[in-house]
Amino acid sequence: QAPIKATCEDMSCKTGFPEDVHSAVVSRSVHGGQPLLNVRFRSCDGNKKIHFGSSEPEDFRVGEDGVVYAERSFQLSAEPTEFVVSAQDKETQEEWQMRVKLTPEPAFAGASEKDQKKIEDIIFPWQQYKHSSPLKRQKRDWVIPPINLPENSRGPFPQELVRIRSDRDKSLSLRYSVTGPGADQPPTGIFIINPISGQLSVTKPLDREQIASFHLRAHAVDVNGNQVENPIDIVINVIDMNDNRPEFLHQVWNGTVPEGSKPGTYVMTVTAIDADDPNAQNGMLRYRILSQAPSSPSPNMFTINNETGDIITVAAGLDREKVQQYTLIIQATDMEGNPTYGLSNTATAVITVTDVNDNPPEFTAMTFYGEVPENRVDVIVANLTVTDKDQPHTPAWNAMYRMTGGDPTGRFTILTDPNSNDGLVTVVKPIDFETNRMFVLTVAAENQVPLAKGIQHPPQSTATVSITVIDVNESPYFVPNPKLVRQEEGLLAGSMLTTFTAQDPDRYMQQTSLRYSKLSDPANWLKIDPVNGQITTTAVLDRESIYVQNNMYNATFLASDNGIPPMSGTGTLQIYLLDINDNAPQVNPKEATTCETLQPNAINITAVDPDIDPNAGPFAFELPDTPASIKRNWTIVRISGDHAQLSLRIRFLEAGIYDVPIVITDSGNPHASSTSVLKVKVCQCDINGDCTDVDRIVGAGLGTGAIIAILLCIIILLILVLMFVVWMKRRDKERQAKQLLIDPEDDVRDNILKYDEEGGGEEDQDYDLSQLQQPDTVEPDAIKPVGIRRLDERPIHAEPQYPVRSAAPHPGDIGDFINEGLKAADNDPTAPPYDSLLVFDYEGSGSTAGSLSSLNSSSSGGEQDYDYLNDWGPRFKKLADMYGGGDD
């Protein structure tokens, strides 16, 4: 934004630029259409019409509002760029000039303050001026010029615009503010002012298409809010940028024009609009026609008014029978049509040519000419054109053609092109130049329906068609083709095989003799003389080759002439190869398997000979005399002409792999024989004659190390299975050893555990059973608190898992059961530190019986009589034997 200053109209007003040199700082990169600065021009007479100009019109232009724009995109040099801006009064032709100096912005961020863009001050109406008289304060009427701000500015934001200040700020502490739409009224926050410095800034890019100008009012008050200066009005005009493309009201426009219309006939009007300022170049549109399709009879049949968009005809020759519809591409460009800086858009105008009359078909020429190469069929040799002004693709427009003479053999026909209505003369039978060199046809054309009454034209039109037959260079041909030659195989290289020649059908062309070459020879056995066509061999012919199929070998040769264009023909030579006995028979298969015993041990073999009868079977099979072990161990018997059986001669042959040579002789004359080696794998067999698994592995060629590894794996697997079984039995034994071996009737401990109490025995029936209750059945409030529990009481912990005895007798060792119990007690984390080994049961929190810790059984045992234990039954028999019976 160029510096903006307030201008005043005083008593000594002078029309013109306020300064001779105007300096501005702009960016180094300048884009076409970019506003650079705003020049100020003072007009004392507001009615003057001023026109601005530039001394560098190719680089800069000045708008009517004084804004200087870049005319093209370029880079400013490091040195200041200078040009002259002129202002001319259109009525008086009076002219004023001012020099403009553009300085590029510094390339580094830390530019000095003097290089930054200067922000001018807008001072409230009271200001001191120096005149010829002494200093005095004079109030003047001020006119603040509008601030021009380009839309779509890229910032940075906030962007400083101008500084508002009062000359009273030297004596008072003032506060500045702005009001109005864009400041404190919607849309709010676009413009802000620093209340201390009075710096007015814009906070974001502006859009002229939304708000074209902002009217703000600046205020200056003291710290108490009292008005110090009268408010001043600030007008901010948003400078239009060319940021909107023209838009047509319709994408497709339709219009009509009668055929035969004169130039200047109005057709239609197209209209486009631009959202940019219509009073500026950004919104001034210009129209033009980009293309016309079709371009006949002229590529410029229409023109368009570049300002109004009216389309009119500009050339004569509109003919609906030739062109029914025209499609025009219309372009609208702003910037008054400037192709460099203007934005464009396109639309389509479809113009339909309407019909006006009817006419019969008429040939466009009295004689049509055509030519056709000989031996060609389905070729269009002539295009018969007619004109018909009727509506296309109707019976009144469609033409029918017929030949009235010149083709007695029916070699031609005339087809109608459904699109163009032309007659297409087509060859339907081959024509030989040596027989017929020219045809003259008479043809007639008429519509599918008769002409309407009153038409002063003949119903049909006639014309002559002259067709010339062109002699062409025809391909030579081999005789005969294919040629069959019977030859015995084994013919040596360099031998002459046959002669294969061709003939040239052209009798009227002068050309040299034919040249021969090889086109296809799969086995590369042959060569041909290029002059006389003599074929000789370059390798031995072999009937057993892969390139021979059913005894037949095919080779293709080429005969070429030197005509224009050169032509060539191909011929196939078929060689039927007769067989000779040049291959010895071989054994098949090459490997076999048999058992190491005599039965069953037969091996079926087959003789294979690439030759055919009589040079193949029947074959003779025999074993060689050396080494002697072959005939000692093996015997061979022929079972047919091609098959034999090999078997063991001895009763037993050790397992292994044996190479058995076999001599095979064919029936050819002379005979051919060969010794083939049959690899026999001898193995142990089951009752079905099949090799066992191990033998198969040996037969498959596994080494000794591999076999040992496999056996070790099997042994390790068996050991693991055995250990698992032993562990399972051990585990089962440990479970069963927990049960006592003693009969339940004789087991004293079992009786004691079953009673589960330590009272006075059966004779003492007066006791409280509640003392025998388990701790998990005692109410929580009946349990003693911790600290007063007896040392022999059972702790309240998880129940230890002691071994459980089975009630049934078991043959295990009772010592194992005791050891298991002792181990469980030692590993019980809940066992308290008292001298009993196990806690058998919990007896409650108290007992009616006295403590047993003071009893001395050894001192009183001798004074008691235990004979009554013999009367208690078999359960107390052991106790009776131990304590009863006197000294025994």
mmCIF file of C-alpha atoms in Angstrom, residues 510-778:
data_model
loop_
_atom_site.group_PDB
_atom_site.id
_atom_site.type_symbol
_atom_site.label_atom_id
_atom_site.label_comp_id
_atom_site.label_asym_id
_atom_site.label_seq_id
_atom_site.Cartn_x
_atom_site.Cartn_y
_atom_site.Cartn_z
ATOM 1 C CA GLN A 510 9.567 -56.129 -68.395
ATOM 2 C CA GLN A 511 11.499 -57.523 -65.453
ATOM 3 C CA THR A 512 14.461 -59.818 -64.878
ATOM 4 C CA SER A 513 14.247 -63.451 -63.950
ATOM 5 C CA LEU A 514 13.029 -64.611 -60.582
ATOM 6 C CA ARG A 515 15.285 -64.985 -57.560
ATOM 7 C CA TYR A 516 14.888 -67.820 -55.060
ATOM 8 C CA SER A 517 15.559 -67.929 -51.343
ATOM 9 C CA LYS A 518 14.822 -70.149 -48.357
ATOM 10 C CA LEU A 519 11.954 -69.047 -46.125
ATOM 11 C CA SER A 520 11.544 -71.946 -43.700
ATOM 12 C CA ASP A 521 13.880 -74.876 -43.035
ATOM 13 C CA PRO A 522 13.368 -76.064 -39.421
ATOM 14 C CA ALA A 523 16.368 -78.428 -39.337
ATOM 15 C CA ASN A 524 18.565 -76.283 -41.642
ATOM 16 C CA TRP A 525 19.156 -79.217 -43.978
ATOM 17 C CA LEU A 526 18.676 -77.505 -47.375
ATOM 18 C CA LYS A 527 19.796 -74.600 -49.538
ATOM 19 C CA ILE A 528 18.458 -73.351 -52.892
ATOM 20 C CA ASP A 529 20.280 -71.817 -55.794
ATOM 21 C CA PRO A 530 18.985 -68.208 -56.145
ATOM 22 C CA VAL A 531 19.006 -68.356 -59.953
ATOM 23 C CA ASN A 532 17.930 -71.817 -61.127
ATOM 24 C CA GLY A 533 16.088 -73.061 -57.985
ATOM 25 C CA GLN A 534 18.262 -76.170 -57.541
ATOM 26 C CA ILE A 535 17.986 -77.550 -54.004
ATOM 27 C CA THR A 536 20.950 -79.304 -52.343
ATOM 28 C CA THR A 537 21.502 -80.669 -48.839
ATOM 29 C CA THR A 538 23.661 -78.990 -46.204
ATOM 30 C CA ALA A 539 23.364 -81.780 -43.594
ATOM 31 C CA VAL A 540 22.511 -85.462 -43.375
ATOM 32 C CA LEU A 541 18.767 -86.142 -43.667
ATOM 33 C CA ASP A 542 17.546 -88.016 -40.595
ATOM 34 C CA ARG A 543 14.063 -89.515 -40.506
ATOM 35 C CA GLU A 544 14.236 -89.812 -36.726
ATOM 36 C CA SER A 545 14.680 -86.035 -36.281
ATOM 37 C CA ILE A 546 12.154 -84.155 -34.164
ATOM 38 C CA TYR A 547 11.424 -81.963 -37.209
ATOM 39 C CA VAL A 548 10.081 -84.938 -39.173
ATOM 40 C CA GLN A 549 6.407 -85.752 -38.684
ATOM 41 C CA ASN A 550 5.010 -89.014 -40.103
ATOM 42 C CA ASN A 551 8.149 -89.452 -42.232
ATOM 43 C CA MET A 552 7.475 -86.043 -43.858
ATOM 44 C CA TYR A 553 9.804 -83.010 -43.719
ATOM 45 C CA ASN A 554 8.431 -79.625 -44.924
ATOM 46 C CA ALA A 555 10.519 -76.696 -46.183
ATOM 47 C CA THR A 556 9.222 -73.401 -47.640
ATOM 48 C CA PHE A 557 10.954 -71.387 -50.380
ATOM 49 C CA LEU A 558 10.411 -67.888 -51.722
ATOM 50 C CA ALA A 559 10.423 -66.682 -55.324
ATOM 51 C CA SER A 560 10.764 -62.889 -55.780
ATOM 52 C CA ASP A 561 10.685 -60.594 -58.826
ATOM 53 C CA ASN A 562 12.075 -57.077 -59.229
ATOM 54 C CA GLY A 563 8.801 -55.348 -60.143
ATOM 55 C CA ILE A 564 7.381 -52.213 -58.582
ATOM 56 C CA PRO A 565 6.495 -53.029 -55.940
ATOM 57 C CA PRO A 566 8.500 -56.241 -55.698
ATOM 58 C CA MET A 567 6.294 -59.299 -55.319
ATOM 59 C CA SER A 568 7.040 -62.759 -54.071
ATOM 60 C CA GLY A 569 5.387 -66.139 -53.857
ATOM 61 C CA THR A 570 5.998 -69.134 -51.650
ATOM 62 C CA GLY A 571 6.183 -72.808 -52.366
ATOM 63 C CA THR A 572 6.349 -75.819 -50.069
ATOM 64 C CA LEU A 573 8.708 -78.730 -50.664
ATOM 65 C CA GLN A 574 7.624 -81.973 -48.987
ATOM 66 C CA ILE A 575 10.367 -84.601 -48.538
ATOM 67 C CA TYR A 576 9.121 -88.086 -47.737
ATOM 68 C CA LEU A 577 12.065 -89.779 -45.964
ATOM 69 C CA LEU A 578 12.494 -93.531 -46.381
ATOM 70 C CA ASP A 579 13.853 -95.352 -43.329
ATOM 71 C CA ILE A 580 17.244 -97.088 -43.145
ATOM 72 C CA ASN A 581 18.606 -99.124 -40.236
ATOM 73 C CA ASP A 582 20.704 -96.385 -38.666
ATOM 74 C CA ASN A 583 19.612 -96.741 -35.011
ATOM 75 C CA ALA A 584 20.334 -99.598 -32.561
ATOM 76 C CA PRO A 585 17.619 -100.723 -30.101
ATOM 77 C CA GLN A 586 17.774 -99.767 -26.405
ATOM 78 C CA VAL A 587 16.310 -101.320 -23.264
ATOM 79 C CA ASN A 588 13.371 -99.750 -21.471
ATOM 80 C CA PRO A 589 13.042 -99.115 -18.544
ATOM 81 C CA LYS A 590 16.556 -98.320 -17.434
ATOM 82 C CA GLU A 591 15.917 -99.349 -13.797
ATOM 83 C CA ALA A 592 14.004 -102.220 -12.200
ATOM 84 C CA THR A 593 13.455 -103.862 -8.797
ATOM 85 C CA THR A 594 13.368 -107.571 -7.887
ATOM 86 C CA CYS A 595 13.478 -109.792 -4.812
ATOM 87 C CA GLU A 596 16.615 -111.446 -3.497
ATOM 88 C CA THR A 597 14.948 -114.869 -3.672
ATOM 89 C CA LEU A 598 14.094 -116.886 -6.732
ATOM 90 C CA GLN A 599 10.335 -116.442 -6.556
ATOM 91 C CA PRO A 600 8.796 -114.038 -7.450
ATOM 92 C CA ASN A 601 11.602 -112.278 -9.325
ATOM 93 C CA ALA A 602 10.705 -111.716 -13.012
ATOM 94 C CA ILE A 603 11.482 -108.301 -14.575
ATOM 95 C CA ASN A 604 9.685 -107.277 -17.800
ATOM 96 C CA ILE A 605 11.779 -105.239 -20.217
ATOM 97 C CA THR A 606 11.032 -103.725 -23.634
ATOM 98 C CA ALA A 607 13.275 -102.986 -26.600
ATOM 99 C CA VAL A 608 12.895 -99.501 -28.112
ATOM 100 C CA ASP A 609 14.129 -98.675 -31.643
ATOM 101 C CA PRO A 610 13.547 -95.270 -33.362
ATOM 102 C CA ASP A 611 13.556 -97.050 -36.734
ATOM 103 C CA ILE A 612 10.447 -98.538 -38.296
ATOM 104 C CA ASP A 613 9.737 -101.838 -39.986
ATOM 105 C CA PRO A 614 11.589 -103.704 -41.309
ATOM 106 C CA ASN A 615 14.489 -102.128 -39.407
ATOM 107 C CA ALA A 616 12.952 -102.595 -35.961
ATOM 108 C CA GLY A 617 11.466 -105.694 -34.279
ATOM 109 C CA PRO A 618 11.285 -108.514 -33.622
ATOM 110 C CA PHE A 619 14.331 -108.153 -31.388
ATOM 111 C CA ALA A 620 16.804 -110.708 -30.041
ATOM 112 C CA PHE A 621 17.716 -110.489 -26.315
ATOM 113 C CA GLU A 622 20.796 -112.100 -24.736
ATOM 114 C CA LEU A 623 23.231 -111.648 -21.869
ATOM 115 C CA PRO A 624 26.953 -111.033 -22.558
ATOM 116 C CA ASP A 625 29.559 -113.646 -21.760
ATOM 117 C CA THR A 626 31.592 -111.231 -19.670
ATOM 118 C CA PRO A 627 31.611 -110.751 -16.823
ATOM 119 C CA ALA A 628 30.855 -114.353 -15.974
ATOM 120 C CA SER A 629 28.723 -113.399 -12.950
ATOM 121 C CA ILE A 630 26.023 -112.021 -15.276
ATOM 122 C CA LYS A 631 25.034 -115.363 -16.807
ATOM 123 C CA ARG A 632 25.704 -117.119 -13.478
ATOM 124 C CA ASN A 633 23.247 -114.917 -11.578
ATOM 125 C CA TRP A 634 20.714 -113.936 -14.274
ATOM 126 C CA THR A 635 18.779 -115.409 -17.150
ATOM 127 C CA ILE A 636 16.702 -113.667 -19.901
ATOM 128 C CA VAL A 637 13.814 -115.085 -21.917
ATOM 129 C CA ARG A 638 12.071 -113.345 -24.872
ATOM 130 C CA ILE A 639 8.303 -113.387 -24.482
ATOM 131 C CA SER A 640 7.392 -111.457 -27.692
ATOM 132 C CA GLY A 641 8.980 -109.552 -30.545
ATOM 133 C CA ASP A 642 9.600 -106.462 -28.406
ATOM 134 C CA HIS A 643 9.473 -107.793 -24.823
ATOM 135 C CA ALA A 644 11.595 -110.105 -22.634
ATOM 136 C CA GLN A 645 11.813 -111.198 -18.985
ATOM 137 C CA LEU A 646 14.916 -110.981 -16.817
ATOM 138 C CA SER A 647 15.020 -113.196 -13.709
ATOM 139 C CA LEU A 648 17.454 -114.695 -11.177
ATOM 140 C CA ARG A 649 19.175 -117.917 -12.064
ATOM 141 C CA ILE A 650 20.309 -118.641 -8.483
ATOM 142 C CA ARG A 651 18.045 -119.149 -5.448
ATOM 143 C CA PHE A 652 19.358 -116.186 -3.458
ATOM 144 C CA LEU A 653 21.155 -112.967 -4.326
ATOM 145 C CA GLU A 654 22.245 -110.528 -1.645
ATOM 146 C CA ALA A 655 20.327 -107.254 -1.564
ATOM 147 C CA GLY A 656 21.989 -104.407 -3.410
ATOM 148 C CA ILE A 657 22.125 -102.550 -6.733
ATOM 149 C CA TYR A 658 23.401 -104.467 -9.775
ATOM 150 C CA ASP A 659 24.189 -103.335 -13.336
ATOM 151 C CA VAL A 660 22.994 -106.005 -15.779
ATOM 152 C CA PRO A 661 24.147 -105.519 -19.421
ATOM 153 C CA ILE A 662 21.708 -106.791 -22.074
ATOM 154 C CA VAL A 663 22.553 -107.198 -25.781
ATOM 155 C CA ILE A 664 19.584 -106.333 -28.059
ATOM 156 C CA THR A 665 19.648 -106.921 -31.846
ATOM 157 C CA ASP A 666 17.010 -105.693 -34.350
ATOM 158 C CA SER A 667 15.758 -107.343 -37.569
ATOM 159 C CA GLY A 668 17.227 -104.858 -40.051
ATOM 160 C CA ASN A 669 19.482 -105.723 -42.951
ATOM 161 C CA PRO A 670 22.202 -105.423 -41.890
ATOM 162 C CA HIS A 671 21.357 -105.965 -38.230
ATOM 163 C CA ALA A 672 22.016 -103.293 -35.630
ATOM 164 C CA SER A 673 22.656 -104.188 -32.006
ATOM 165 C CA SER A 674 23.630 -102.466 -28.780
ATOM 166 C CA THR A 675 24.429 -103.324 -25.196
ATOM 167 C CA SER A 676 22.141 -101.578 -22.736
ATOM 168 C CA VAL A 677 22.724 -101.575 -18.969
ATOM 169 C CA LEU A 678 19.724 -102.287 -16.760
ATOM 170 C CA LYS A 679 20.136 -101.093 -13.142
ATOM 171 C CA VAL A 680 18.468 -103.739 -10.955
ATOM 172 C CA LYS A 681 17.755 -103.113 -7.285
ATOM 173 C CA VAL A 682 17.645 -106.370 -5.311
ATOM 174 C CA CYS A 683 15.816 -106.175 -1.959
ATOM 175 C CA GLN A 684 14.077 -108.251 0.687
ATOM 176 C CA CYS A 685 10.440 -108.872 -0.139
ATOM 177 C CA ASP A 686 7.315 -109.737 1.803
ATOM 178 C CA ILE A 687 4.915 -112.503 0.915
ATOM 179 C CA ASN A 688 3.363 -110.328 -1.792
ATOM 180 C CA GLY A 689 6.674 -109.812 -3.522
ATOM 181 C CA ASP A 690 7.005 -106.151 -2.454
ATOM 182 C CA CYS A 691 10.176 -104.692 -0.997
ATOM 183 C CA THR A 692 10.081 -103.950 2.742
ATOM 184 C CA ASP A 693 10.418 -100.329 3.969
ATOM 185 C CA VAL A 694 14.049 -100.598 4.982
ATOM 186 C CA ASP A 695 14.960 -102.271 1.781
ATOM 187 C CA ARG A 696 13.124 -99.623 -0.138
ATOM 188 C CA ILE A 697 15.146 -97.012 1.667
ATOM 189 C CA VAL A 698 18.329 -98.860 0.797
ATOM 190 C CA GLY A 699 17.159 -99.211 -2.753
ATOM 191 C CA ALA A 700 16.429 -95.558 -2.927
ATOM 192 C CA GLY A 701 20.114 -94.925 -2.343
ATOM 193 C CA LEU A 702 20.221 -93.870 1.335
ATOM 194 C CA GLY A 703 23.686 -93.957 2.868
ATOM 195 C CA THR A 704 24.766 -95.891 5.937
ATOM 196 C CA GLY A 705 24.880 -92.725 8.055
ATOM 197 C CA ALA A 706 21.300 -91.851 7.135
ATOM 198 C CA ILE A 707 20.090 -95.347 8.013
ATOM 199 C CA ILE A 708 21.912 -95.230 11.385
ATOM 200 C CA ALA A 709 20.370 -91.835 12.145
ATOM 201 C CA ILE A 710 16.895 -93.146 11.383
ATOM 202 C CA LEU A 711 17.424 -96.198 13.623
ATOM 203 C CA LEU A 712 18.717 -93.990 16.455
ATOM 204 C CA CYS A 713 15.630 -91.824 16.206
ATOM 205 C CA ILE A 714 13.406 -94.882 16.424
ATOM 206 C CA ILE A 715 15.325 -96.205 19.490
ATOM 207 C CA ILE A 716 15.113 -92.817 21.259
ATOM 208 C CA LEU A 717 11.388 -92.676 20.584
ATOM 209 C CA LEU A 718 10.923 -96.181 22.067
ATOM 210 C CA ILE A 719 12.941 -95.191 25.174
ATOM 211 C CA LEU A 720 10.786 -92.127 25.710
ATOM 212 C CA VAL A 721 7.627 -94.221 25.449
ATOM 213 C CA LEU A 722 9.031 -96.770 27.943
ATOM 214 C CA MET A 723 9.985 -94.042 30.428
ATOM 215 C CA PHE A 724 6.525 -92.571 30.181
ATOM 216 C CA VAL A 725 4.930 -95.944 30.914
ATOM 217 C CA VAL A 726 7.241 -96.509 33.928
ATOM 218 C CA TRP A 727 6.416 -93.044 35.268
ATOM 219 C CA MET A 728 2.708 -93.684 34.952
ATOM 220 C CA LYS A 729 3.038 -96.975 36.851
ATOM 221 C CA ARG A 730 5.143 -95.301 39.538
ATOM 222 C CA ARG A 731 2.551 -92.583 39.910
ATOM 223 C CA ASP A 732 -0.228 -95.128 40.226
ATOM 224 C CA LYS A 733 1.787 -97.095 42.808
ATOM 225 C CA GLU A 734 2.344 -93.950 44.909
ATOM 226 C CA ARG A 735 -1.358 -93.239 44.907
ATOM 227 C CA GLN A 736 -2.246 -96.753 45.969
ATOM 228 C CA ALA A 737 0.541 -96.949 48.612
ATOM 229 C CA LYS A 738 -1.319 -94.382 50.711
ATOM 230 C CA GLN A 739 -3.861 -97.037 51.678
ATOM 231 C CA LEU A 740 -3.086 -99.332 54.713
ATOM 232 C CA LEU A 741 -2.553 -103.045 54.299
ATOM 233 C CA ILE A 742 -4.162 -103.956 57.596
ATOM 234 C CA ASP A 743 -7.674 -105.261 57.753
ATOM 235 C CA PRO A 744 -10.038 -102.536 58.937
ATOM 236 C CA GLU A 745 -11.192 -104.847 61.747
ATOM 237 C CA ASP A 746 -7.602 -105.127 63.104
ATOM 238 C CA ASP A 747 -6.507 -101.525 62.512
ATOM 239 C CA VAL A 748 -6.420 -99.745 65.850
ATOM 240 C CA ARG A 749 -5.568 -96.388 64.317
ATOM 241 C CA ASP A 750 -8.563 -96.640 62.095
ATOM 242 C CA ASN A 751 -10.757 -97.101 65.181
ATOM 243 C CA ILE A 752 -9.188 -94.152 66.922
ATOM 244 C CA LEU A 753 -9.629 -91.886 63.908
ATOM 245 C CA LYS A 754 -13.186 -92.996 63.467
ATOM 246 C CA TYR A 755 -14.157 -91.929 66.999
ATOM 247 C CA ASP A 756 -12.507 -88.580 66.553
ATOM 248 C CA GLU A 757 -12.498 -87.676 70.247
ATOM 249 C CA GLU A 758 -10.210 -87.942 73.310
ATOM 250 C CA GLY A 759 -12.798 -88.236 76.072
ATOM 251 C CA GLY A 760 -13.205 -90.964 78.663
ATOM 252 C CA GLY A 761 -14.058 -93.761 76.281
ATOM 253 C CA GLU A 762 -17.236 -95.733 76.006
ATOM 254 C CA GLU A 763 -17.798 -95.797 79.751
ATOM 255 C CA ASP A 764 -17.723 -92.055 80.002
ATOM 256 C CA GLN A 765 -20.963 -90.949 78.350
ATOM 257 C CA ASP A 766 -21.299 -87.634 80.159
ATOM 258 C CA TYR A 767 -19.489 -85.134 77.917
ATOM 259 C CA ASP A 768 -20.377 -82.184 75.774
ATOM 260 C CA LEU A 769 -20.334 -82.994 72.052
ATOM 261 C CA SER A 770 -20.152 -79.318 71.207
ATOM 262 C CA GLN A 771 -16.489 -79.436 72.160
ATOM 263 C CA LEU A 772 -15.869 -81.716 69.131
ATOM 264 C CA GLN A 773 -17.177 -79.314 66.508
ATOM 265 C CA GLN A 774 -14.930 -78.273 63.600
ATOM 266 C CA PRO A 775 -13.610 -74.718 63.492
ATOM 267 C CA ASP A 776 -15.426 -73.952 60.239
ATOM 268 C CA THR A 777 -18.762 -74.575 62.016
ATOM 269 C CA VAL A 778 -18.006 -72.322 65.004
#
